[in-house]
mmCIF file of C-alpha atoms (C1' of nucleotides) in Angstrom:
data_model
loop_
_atom_site.group_PDB
_atom_site.id
_atom_site.type_symbol
_atom_site.label_atom_id
_atom_site.label_comp_id
_atom_site.label_asym_id
_atom_site.label_seq_id
_atom_site.Cartn_x
_atom_site.Cartn_y
_atom_site.Cartn_z
ATOM 1 C CA MET I 1 113.604 30.441 -185.434
ATOM 2 C CA PRO I 2 113.366 33.329 -182.970
ATOM 3 C CA THR I 3 116.962 33.103 -181.834
ATOM 4 C CA THR I 4 117.699 34.566 -178.426
ATOM 5 C CA GLU I 5 117.942 38.222 -179.284
ATOM 6 C CA LEU I 6 121.239 39.262 -177.745
ATOM 7 C CA THR I 7 120.501 42.811 -178.777
ATOM 8 C CA ALA I 8 118.058 43.206 -175.904
ATOM 9 C CA THR I 9 118.582 46.646 -174.460
ATOM 10 C CA ILE I 10 118.508 46.794 -170.697
ATOM 11 C CA THR I 11 117.430 50.058 -169.120
ATOM 12 C CA ASP I 12 118.938 51.585 -166.015
ATOM 13 C CA ALA I 13 116.218 50.350 -163.705
ATOM 14 C CA GLU I 14 116.240 46.899 -165.265
ATOM 15 C CA TRP I 15 119.977 46.790 -164.805
ATOM 16 C CA ARG I 16 119.443 46.700 -161.057
ATOM 17 C CA VAL I 17 117.278 43.624 -161.366
ATOM 18 C CA MET I 18 119.744 41.889 -163.632
ATOM 19 C CA ARG I 19 122.579 42.495 -161.217
ATOM 20 C CA ILE I 20 120.698 40.649 -158.505
ATOM 21 C CA VAL I 21 119.984 37.697 -160.720
ATOM 22 C CA TRP I 22 123.453 37.645 -162.200
ATOM 23 C CA THR I 23 125.014 37.653 -158.798
ATOM 24 C CA LEU I 24 122.765 35.014 -157.317
ATOM 25 C CA GLY I 25 122.797 32.926 -160.475
ATOM 26 C CA GLN I 26 119.064 32.523 -160.174
ATOM 27 C CA ALA I 27 116.351 33.742 -157.870
ATOM 28 C CA ASP I 28 112.639 33.711 -157.258
ATOM 29 C CA SER I 29 110.698 36.941 -157.344
ATOM 30 C CA HIS I 30 110.425 37.129 -153.594
ATOM 31 C CA THR I 31 114.181 37.232 -153.251
ATOM 32 C CA ILE I 32 114.613 39.785 -156.008
ATOM 33 C CA ILE I 33 111.899 42.006 -154.625
ATOM 34 C CA ASP I 34 113.173 41.716 -151.091
ATOM 35 C CA LEU I 35 116.707 42.712 -152.043
ATOM 36 C CA LEU I 36 115.681 45.573 -154.292
ATOM 37 C CA VAL I 37 113.170 47.043 -151.908
ATOM 38 C CA ARG I 38 116.043 47.349 -149.493
ATOM 39 C CA GLN I 39 118.426 48.916 -152.007
ATOM 40 C CA HIS I 40 116.028 51.428 -153.498
ATOM 41 C CA ASP I 41 112.771 52.850 -152.395
ATOM 42 C CA TRP I 42 110.890 50.908 -154.991
ATOM 43 C CA LYS I 43 107.528 49.363 -154.337
ATOM 44 C CA PRO I 44 107.225 45.622 -154.936
ATOM 45 C CA ALA I 45 104.879 46.367 -157.824
ATOM 46 C CA THR I 46 107.608 48.299 -159.586
ATOM 47 C CA ILE I 47 110.010 45.417 -159.347
ATOM 48 C CA LYS I 48 107.385 43.018 -160.627
ATOM 49 C CA THR I 49 106.998 45.199 -163.676
ATOM 50 C CA LEU I 50 110.719 45.240 -164.295
ATOM 51 C CA ILE I 51 110.977 41.482 -163.963
ATOM 52 C CA GLY I 52 108.105 41.059 -166.386
ATOM 53 C CA ARG I 53 109.726 43.333 -168.942
ATOM 54 C CA LEU I 54 113.037 41.532 -168.666
ATOM 55 C CA VAL I 55 111.359 38.197 -169.262
ATOM 56 C CA LYS I 56 109.488 39.594 -172.236
ATOM 57 C CA LYS I 57 112.614 41.003 -173.780
ATOM 58 C CA GLY I 58 114.520 37.777 -173.307
ATOM 59 C CA ALA I 59 117.020 38.881 -170.692
ATOM 60 C CA LEU I 60 115.622 36.575 -168.030
ATOM 61 C CA GLY I 61 114.377 33.038 -168.415
ATOM 62 C CA THR I 62 111.984 31.223 -166.132
ATOM 63 C CA THR I 63 111.652 27.780 -164.658
ATOM 64 C CA LYS I 64 108.419 26.797 -163.022
ATOM 65 C CA ASP I 65 108.870 25.802 -159.404
ATOM 66 C CA GLY I 66 105.486 24.778 -158.112
ATOM 67 C CA ARG I 67 103.350 27.892 -158.015
ATOM 68 C CA GLN I 68 106.113 30.336 -158.771
ATOM 69 C CA TYR I 69 109.003 30.972 -161.117
ATOM 70 C CA ILE I 70 112.708 30.855 -160.699
ATOM 71 C CA TYR I 71 114.384 33.465 -162.844
ATOM 72 C CA HIS I 72 117.792 33.077 -164.383
ATOM 73 C CA PRO I 73 119.828 35.235 -166.761
ATOM 74 C CA LEU I 74 119.665 34.535 -170.464
ATOM 75 C CA ILE I 75 122.384 37.013 -171.246
ATOM 76 C CA ALA I 76 125.838 37.062 -169.693
ATOM 77 C CA GLU I 77 126.724 39.839 -167.314
ATOM 78 C CA GLN I 78 130.159 40.475 -168.729
ATOM 79 C CA ALA I 79 128.803 40.538 -172.267
ATOM 80 C CA ALA I 80 126.119 43.010 -171.281
ATOM 81 C CA MET I 81 128.671 45.230 -169.609
ATOM 82 C CA ASP I 82 131.040 45.047 -172.544
ATOM 83 C CA THR I 83 128.274 45.955 -174.944
ATOM 84 C CA ALA I 84 127.015 48.806 -172.819
ATOM 85 C CA LEU I 85 130.433 50.317 -172.433
ATOM 86 C CA THR I 86 131.387 49.911 -176.065
ATOM 87 C CA THR I 87 128.086 51.374 -177.191
ATOM 88 C CA GLU I 88 128.536 54.376 -174.959
ATOM 89 C CA LEU I 89 132.060 54.935 -176.243
ATOM 90 C CA SER I 90 131.143 54.499 -179.862
ATOM 91 C CA GLN I 91 128.934 57.523 -179.741
ATOM 92 C CA MET I 92 131.760 59.787 -178.622
ATOM 93 C CA CYS I 93 134.435 61.483 -180.669
ATOM 94 C CA ALA I 94 137.090 58.910 -181.505
ATOM 95 C CA MET I 95 139.843 61.376 -180.812
ATOM 96 C CA CYS I 96 138.684 61.979 -177.258
ATOM 97 C CA ARG I 97 138.077 58.415 -176.168
ATOM 98 C CA GLY I 98 141.555 57.958 -174.796
ATOM 99 C CA LYS I 99 141.185 60.852 -172.379
ATOM 100 C CA ALA I 100 137.779 59.600 -171.345
ATOM 101 C CA PHE I 101 139.364 56.275 -170.465
ATOM 102 C CA VAL I 102 142.010 57.986 -168.413
ATOM 103 C CA HIS I 103 139.365 59.817 -166.464
ATOM 104 C CA ALA I 104 137.212 56.745 -165.994
ATOM 105 C CA ILE I 105 140.133 54.667 -164.841
ATOM 106 C CA ASP I 106 141.145 57.333 -162.380
ATOM 107 C CA GLU I 107 137.650 57.282 -160.948
ATOM 108 C CA THR I 108 137.204 53.530 -160.799
ATOM 109 C CA GLU I 109 138.469 51.252 -158.115
ATOM 110 C CA LEU I 110 140.363 48.407 -159.744
ATOM 111 C CA SER I 111 142.124 45.401 -158.323
ATOM 112 C CA GLN I 112 145.838 44.830 -158.793
ATOM 113 C CA GLU I 113 145.025 41.954 -161.054
ATOM 114 C CA ASP I 114 142.739 44.054 -163.246
ATOM 115 C CA ILE I 115 145.307 46.805 -163.468
ATOM 116 C CA GLN I 116 147.976 44.361 -164.502
ATOM 117 C CA ALA I 117 145.723 42.874 -167.130
ATOM 118 C CA LEU I 118 145.007 46.345 -168.462
ATOM 119 C CA ILE I 119 148.673 47.257 -168.562
ATOM 120 C CA SER I 120 149.626 44.186 -170.488
ATOM 121 C CA HIS I 121 146.791 44.641 -172.939
ATOM 122 C CA LEU I 122 147.862 48.210 -173.436
ATOM 123 C CA GLN I 123 151.479 47.283 -173.909
ATOM 124 C CA LYS I 124 150.581 44.819 -176.587
ATOM 125 C CA LYS I 125 148.262 47.361 -178.156
ATOM 126 C CA LEU I 126 151.024 49.921 -178.165
ATOM 127 C CA THR I 127 153.020 47.970 -180.698
ATOM 128 C CA THR I 128 150.418 48.512 -183.378
ATOM 129 C CA ALA I 129 148.893 51.773 -182.219
ATOM 130 C CA PRO I 130 148.647 54.711 -184.594
ATOM 131 C CA THR I 131 150.432 57.934 -183.814
ATOM 132 C CA ALA I 132 147.135 59.731 -183.589
ATOM 133 C CA VAL I 133 143.445 59.010 -183.871
ATOM 134 C CA SER I 134 141.544 61.677 -185.687
ATOM 135 C CA CYS I 135 138.226 63.227 -184.853
ATOM 136 C CA ASP I 136 135.315 61.504 -186.565
ATOM 137 C CA CYS I 137 132.607 64.001 -185.715
ATOM 138 C CA LEU I 138 132.340 65.555 -189.145
ATOM 139 C CA PRO I 139 131.843 64.085 -192.608
ATOM 140 C CA ALA I 140 135.228 64.790 -194.156
ATOM 141 C CA ASP I 141 136.049 68.481 -194.356
ATOM 142 C CA TYR I 142 137.121 70.688 -191.451
ATOM 143 C CA GLU I 143 139.627 69.625 -188.812
ATOM 144 C CA GLY I 144 138.847 68.251 -185.354
ATOM 145 C CA SER I 145 139.521 69.967 -182.051
ATOM 146 C CA CYS I 146 138.673 68.015 -178.949
ATOM 147 C CA MET W 1 119.854 81.814 -159.126
ATOM 148 C CA PRO W 2 119.254 79.155 -161.801
ATOM 149 C CA THR W 3 122.886 78.193 -162.142
ATOM 150 C CA THR W 4 123.847 76.521 -165.393
ATOM 151 C CA GLU W 5 122.693 73.009 -164.715
ATOM 152 C CA LEU W 6 125.731 70.906 -165.565
ATOM 153 C CA THR W 7 123.651 67.833 -164.899
ATOM 154 C CA ALA W 8 121.938 68.231 -168.248
ATOM 155 C CA THR W 9 121.523 64.785 -169.705
ATOM 156 C CA ILE W 10 122.255 64.528 -173.384
ATOM 157 C CA THR W 11 120.462 61.815 -175.300
ATOM 158 C CA ASP W 12 121.964 59.714 -178.063
ATOM 159 C CA ALA W 13 120.485 61.761 -180.864
ATOM 160 C CA GLU W 14 121.399 65.029 -179.185
ATOM 161 C CA TRP W 15 124.932 63.762 -178.798
ATOM 162 C CA ARG W 16 125.317 63.881 -182.565
ATOM 163 C CA VAL W 17 124.412 67.531 -182.603
ATOM 164 C CA MET W 18 126.767 68.345 -179.771
ATOM 165 C CA ARG W 19 129.656 66.641 -181.511
ATOM 166 C CA ILE W 20 129.224 68.920 -184.492
ATOM 167 C CA VAL W 21 129.168 72.024 -182.368
ATOM 168 C CA TRP W 22 131.983 70.874 -180.142
ATOM 169 C CA THR W 23 134.162 70.136 -183.106
ATOM 170 C CA LEU W 24 133.420 73.348 -184.933
ATOM 171 C CA GLY W 25 133.518 75.423 -181.773
ATOM 172 C CA GLN W 26 130.346 77.148 -182.880
ATOM 173 C CA ALA W 27 127.963 76.892 -185.767
ATOM 174 C CA ASP W 28 124.738 78.253 -187.198
ATOM 175 C CA SER W 29 121.798 75.957 -187.692
ATOM 176 C CA HIS W 30 122.321 75.762 -191.408
ATOM 177 C CA THR W 31 125.761 74.261 -190.915
ATOM 178 C CA ILE W 32 124.599 71.844 -188.249
ATOM 179 C CA ILE W 33 121.644 70.726 -190.312
ATOM 180 C CA ASP W 34 123.696 70.372 -193.445
ATOM 181 C CA LEU W 35 126.319 68.201 -191.780
ATOM 182 C CA LEU W 36 123.829 66.001 -189.940
ATOM 183 C CA VAL W 37 121.570 65.466 -192.905
ATOM 184 C CA ARG W 38 124.596 64.029 -194.612
ATOM 185 C CA GLN W 39 125.624 61.816 -191.696
ATOM 186 C CA HIS W 40 122.211 60.408 -190.895
ATOM 187 C CA ASP W 41 118.965 60.234 -192.753
ATOM 188 C CA TRP W 42 117.399 62.830 -190.549
ATOM 189 C CA LYS W 43 115.074 65.467 -191.883
ATOM 190 C CA PRO W 44 116.035 69.076 -191.188
ATOM 191 C CA ALA W 45 112.994 69.366 -188.925
ATOM 192 C CA THR W 46 114.353 66.630 -186.694
ATOM 193 C CA ILE W 47 117.633 68.433 -186.273
ATOM 194 C CA LYS W 48 115.867 71.673 -185.491
ATOM 195 C CA THR W 49 114.022 69.914 -182.703
ATOM 196 C CA LEU W 50 117.235 68.543 -181.279
ATOM 197 C CA ILE W 51 118.905 71.931 -181.385
ATOM 198 C CA GLY W 52 115.925 73.479 -179.639
ATOM 199 C CA ARG W 53 115.991 70.872 -176.897
ATOM 200 C CA LEU W 54 119.709 71.325 -176.349
ATOM 201 C CA VAL W 55 119.256 75.067 -175.990
ATOM 202 C CA LYS W 56 116.389 74.554 -173.570
ATOM 203 C CA LYS W 57 118.375 72.159 -171.427
ATOM 204 C CA GLY W 58 121.358 74.461 -171.329
ATOM 205 C CA ALA W 59 123.804 72.413 -173.356
ATOM 206 C CA LEU W 60 123.975 74.958 -176.174
ATOM 207 C CA GLY W 61 124.069 78.718 -175.902
ATOM 208 C CA THR W 62 123.052 81.184 -178.593
ATOM 209 C CA THR W 63 124.334 84.442 -179.948
ATOM 210 C CA LYS W 64 122.117 86.462 -182.223
ATOM 211 C CA ASP W 65 123.693 87.067 -185.612
ATOM 212 C CA GLY W 66 121.250 89.179 -187.592
ATOM 213 C CA ARG W 67 118.217 87.021 -188.284
ATOM 214 C CA GLN W 68 119.692 83.794 -187.030
ATOM 215 C CA TYR W 69 121.586 82.282 -184.124
ATOM 216 C CA ILE W 70 125.068 81.049 -183.692
ATOM 217 C CA TYR W 71 125.163 78.086 -181.351
ATOM 218 C CA HIS W 72 128.036 77.288 -179.079
ATOM 219 C CA PRO W 73 128.561 74.624 -176.397
ATOM 220 C CA LEU W 74 127.833 75.479 -172.802
ATOM 221 C CA ILE W 75 129.211 72.218 -171.537
ATOM 222 C CA ALA W 76 132.664 70.853 -172.292
ATOM 223 C CA GLU W 77 132.995 67.841 -174.526
ATOM 224 C CA GLN W 78 135.537 66.049 -172.416
ATOM 225 C CA ALA W 79 133.510 66.648 -169.270
ATOM 226 C CA ALA W 80 130.385 65.299 -170.943
ATOM 227 C CA MET W 81 132.259 62.221 -172.086
ATOM 228 C CA ASP W 82 133.804 61.650 -168.695
ATOM 229 C CA THR W 83 130.426 61.925 -167.025
ATOM 230 C CA ALA W 84 128.712 59.648 -169.500
ATOM 231 C CA LEU W 85 131.340 56.968 -169.176
ATOM 232 C CA THR W 86 131.516 57.155 -165.411
ATOM 233 C CA THR W 87 127.748 57.061 -165.121
ATOM 234 C CA GLU W 88 127.559 54.002 -167.304
ATOM 235 C CA LEU W 89 130.241 52.242 -165.305
ATOM 236 C CA SER W 90 128.747 53.136 -161.973
ATOM 237 C CA GLN W 91 125.672 51.138 -162.713
ATOM 238 C CA MET W 92 127.653 47.953 -163.264
ATOM 239 C CA CYS W 93 128.984 45.488 -160.745
ATOM 240 C CA ALA W 94 132.150 46.946 -159.235
ATOM 241 C CA MET W 95 133.876 43.604 -159.391
ATOM 242 C CA CYS W 96 133.395 43.312 -163.130
ATOM 243 C CA ARG W 97 134.406 46.799 -164.194
ATOM 244 C CA GLY W 98 138.028 45.875 -164.727
ATOM 245 C CA LYS W 99 137.168 43.226 -167.283
ATOM 246 C CA ALA W 100 134.794 45.601 -168.996
ATOM 247 C CA PHE W 101 137.638 48.051 -169.348
ATOM 248 C CA VAL W 102 139.857 45.400 -170.836
ATOM 249 C CA HIS W 103 137.232 44.592 -173.403
ATOM 250 C CA ALA W 104 136.525 48.215 -174.210
ATOM 251 C CA ILE W 105 140.188 49.020 -174.585
ATOM 252 C CA ASP W 106 140.670 46.057 -176.874
ATOM 253 C CA GLU W 107 137.860 47.330 -179.055
ATOM 254 C CA THR W 108 138.865 50.968 -179.126
ATOM 255 C CA GLU W 109 141.455 52.508 -181.375
ATOM 256 C CA LEU W 110 143.840 54.517 -179.229
ATOM 257 C CA SER W 111 146.865 56.583 -180.099
ATOM 258 C CA GLN W 112 150.319 55.761 -178.786
ATOM 259 C CA GLU W 113 150.131 58.838 -176.634
ATOM 260 C CA ASP W 114 146.808 57.816 -175.107
ATOM 261 C CA ILE W 115 148.056 54.331 -174.427
ATOM 262 C CA GLN W 116 151.138 55.642 -172.728
ATOM 263 C CA ALA W 117 149.071 57.986 -170.606
ATOM 264 C CA LEU W 118 146.855 55.088 -169.622
ATOM 265 C CA ILE W 119 149.784 52.902 -168.752
ATOM 266 C CA SER W 120 151.357 55.482 -166.507
ATOM 267 C CA HIS W 121 148.070 56.216 -164.777
ATOM 268 C CA LEU W 122 147.608 52.520 -164.224
ATOM 269 C CA GLN W 123 151.104 52.066 -162.908
ATOM 270 C CA LYS W 124 150.599 54.814 -160.404
ATOM 271 C CA LYS W 125 147.225 53.362 -159.509
ATOM 272 C CA LEU W 126 148.766 49.961 -158.989
ATOM 273 C CA THR W 127 150.718 51.160 -155.985
ATOM 274 C CA THR W 128 147.569 51.734 -153.996
ATOM 275 C CA ALA W 129 145.258 49.216 -155.592
ATOM 276 C CA PRO W 130 143.428 46.668 -153.468
ATOM 277 C CA THR W 131 144.012 42.981 -153.969
ATOM 278 C CA ALA W 132 140.426 42.531 -154.988
ATOM 279 C CA VAL W 133 137.303 44.573 -155.500
ATOM 280 C CA SER W 134 134.184 42.876 -154.280
ATOM 281 C CA CYS W 135 130.825 42.644 -155.904
ATOM 282 C CA ASP W 136 128.456 45.395 -154.814
ATOM 283 C CA CYS W 137 125.293 44.032 -156.348
ATOM 284 C CA LEU W 138 123.724 42.841 -153.127
ATOM 285 C CA PRO W 139 123.046 44.536 -149.804
ATOM 286 C CA ALA W 140 125.471 42.684 -147.536
ATOM 287 C CA ASP W 141 124.781 38.946 -147.333
ATOM 288 C CA TYR W 142 125.575 36.395 -150.027
ATOM 289 C CA GLU W 143 128.815 36.321 -151.938
ATOM 290 C CA GLY W 144 129.437 37.754 -155.394
ATOM 291 C CA SER W 145 130.140 35.785 -158.532
ATOM 292 C CA CYS W 146 130.742 37.806 -161.671
ATOM 293 C "C1'" DA Y 1 104.206 96.660 -201.478
ATOM 294 C "C1'" DA Y 2 103.458 91.713 -202.264
ATOM 295 C "C1'" DA Y 3 105.379 87.257 -202.534
ATOM 296 C "C1'" DT Y 4 108.805 84.171 -201.077
ATOM 297 C "C1'" DT Y 5 112.219 82.274 -198.259
ATOM 298 C "C1'" DG Y 6 114.389 80.871 -194.302
ATOM 299 C "C1'" DA Y 7 115.184 80.548 -189.176
ATOM 300 C "C1'" DG Y 8 113.293 79.350 -184.961
ATOM 301 C "C1'" DT Y 9 109.027 77.758 -182.324
ATOM 302 C "C1'" DT Y 10 104.857 74.825 -181.626
ATOM 303 C "C1'" DT Y 11 102.522 70.896 -182.071
ATOM 304 C "C1'" DA Y 12 102.287 65.802 -182.951
ATOM 305 C "C1'" DC Y 13 102.799 61.281 -181.936
ATOM 306 C "C1'" DA Y 14 104.303 56.666 -181.076
ATOM 307 C "C1'" DA Y 15 107.669 53.962 -178.364
ATOM 308 C "C1'" DC Y 16 110.213 53.516 -174.296
ATOM 309 C "C1'" DT Y 17 110.961 54.309 -169.103
ATOM 310 C "C1'" DG Y 18 110.107 54.769 -164.335
ATOM 311 C "C1'" DT Y 19 106.819 53.971 -161.143
ATOM 312 C "C1'" DA Y 20 102.959 51.632 -159.338
ATOM 313 C "C1'" DA Y 21 98.029 50.124 -158.453
ATOM 314 C "C1'" DA Y 22 94.540 46.740 -159.743
ATOM 315 C "C1'" DC Y 23 93.273 42.262 -161.053
ATOM 316 C "C1'" DG Y 24 92.937 37.174 -161.597
ATOM 317 C "C1'" DA Y 25 94.023 32.632 -160.493
ATOM 318 C "C1'" DA Y 26 96.285 29.174 -157.768
ATOM 319 C "C1'" DA Y 27 97.712 27.522 -153.117
ATOM 320 C "C1'" DG Y 28 97.046 27.107 -148.415
ATOM 321 C "C1'" DG Y 29 94.733 27.522 -144.205
ATOM 322 C "C1'" DT Y 30 90.457 26.578 -141.263
ATOM 323 C "C1'" DA A 1 84.196 24.441 -149.470
ATOM 324 C "C1'" DC A 2 85.425 29.459 -148.203
ATOM 325 C "C1'" DC A 3 88.755 33.036 -147.139
ATOM 326 C "C1'" DT A 4 93.243 34.804 -147.675
ATOM 327 C "C1'" DT A 5 97.697 35.142 -149.175
ATOM 328 C "C1'" DT A 6 100.751 35.123 -153.158
ATOM 329 C "C1'" DC A 7 102.537 35.395 -157.507
ATOM 330 C "C1'" DG A 8 102.287 36.801 -162.079
ATOM 331 C "C1'" DT A 9 99.697 39.688 -165.499
ATOM 332 C "C1'" DT A 10 97.132 43.844 -166.976
ATOM 333 C "C1'" DT A 11 96.351 48.371 -166.883
ATOM 334 C "C1'" DA A 12 97.800 53.223 -165.852
ATOM 335 C "C1'" DC A 13 100.085 57.269 -166.447
ATOM 336 C "C1'" DA A 14 103.317 60.978 -166.827
ATOM 337 C "C1'" DG A 15 107.876 62.158 -168.668
ATOM 338 C "C1'" DT A 16 111.543 61.299 -172.181
ATOM 339 C "C1'" DT A 17 113.186 60.356 -176.783
ATOM 340 C "C1'" DG A 18 113.208 59.898 -181.763
ATOM 341 C "C1'" DT A 19 111.206 61.710 -185.613
ATOM 342 C "C1'" DA A 20 109.013 65.228 -188.124
ATOM 343 C "C1'" DA A 21 105.312 68.370 -189.989
ATOM 344 C "C1'" DA A 22 103.106 72.818 -189.376
ATOM 345 C "C1'" DC A 23 103.293 77.463 -188.222
ATOM 346 C "C1'" DT A 24 104.989 82.228 -187.300
ATOM 347 C "C1'" DC A 25 107.672 86.081 -188.293
ATOM 348 C "C1'" DA A 26 111.211 88.759 -190.126
ATOM 349 C "C1'" DA A 27 114.042 89.439 -194.054
ATOM 350 C "C1'" DT A 28 114.786 89.218 -199.044
ATOM 351 C "C1'" DT A 29 113.278 89.262 -203.814
ATOM 352 C "C1'" DT A 30 110.570 90.989 -207.644
#
DNA sequence: AAATTGAGTTTACAACTGTAAACGAAAGGT
DNA sequence: ACCTTTCGTTTACAGTTGTAAACTCAATTT
């Protein structure tokens, strides 16, 4: 059975479409197009293409509503975000990820609640954290230097 | 003057090459190719292409050493990582970024030192953090729901 | 000096992306 | 029953990316 491929990669432009649908829960193309035309200087045709690609790749599902479709997400927003972020990180030097987090957190607006959640996760993580994480950019020889 | 374009986008495959050069500080193509052939199943020709593209886009600089070149980074590793991570985050719903961080931090191995740095940054950040960060996926109307 | 080797440069090529016009069929108006 | 509006589908097209062979010189070997 062609199980819902959760591996569907969403491109930058498609991400904009998904955010609309995720936020609204579901939407018809008119709504999506209307909102995106206002946010970007995209032509309606461009947005139609993006919607079509998202349906084809299994990120959006459709329900027939008379003559048109209602689109709804087939993948969860938080899961997509988690995957995207983890994928991005996994391609960077393991030794430098911590500093990248520091920078990203400095740059990102976070709510008190989020910050508290992060602190407690980090405190728990601290109890089993290694003294150092070594560079994994080379096969085995040499020594790292981020 | 064509100032060194720091905006140079590095693709996934190119990232592998950069990590080698960043870690070694500098390297000739033989070294880069040798290490990458071992890490991936890339042909030497593929790696040559990637090196050439990185030089063209200003991510690697060259120094002539007899018949060959010595390559060295023209962009800093940490800066590239910071930019990549921030760019990725900026395309996601602002309201959901905190949870994405939590997930990413759970999944990432971090040193005690990194964790402590994160905690203190977060504690400082907490003093000026807003109660909530709202969804920025829509123009103005509607309400968010990540 | 001729042959070989090795480093960088060109060319190749399909898939994916961003961007969008053109088209076809169904629905609605007159 | 026609014309028009709409919505989704097809087609288009250049630029990017992953992947790699072919080619061009200069240097090294015999």
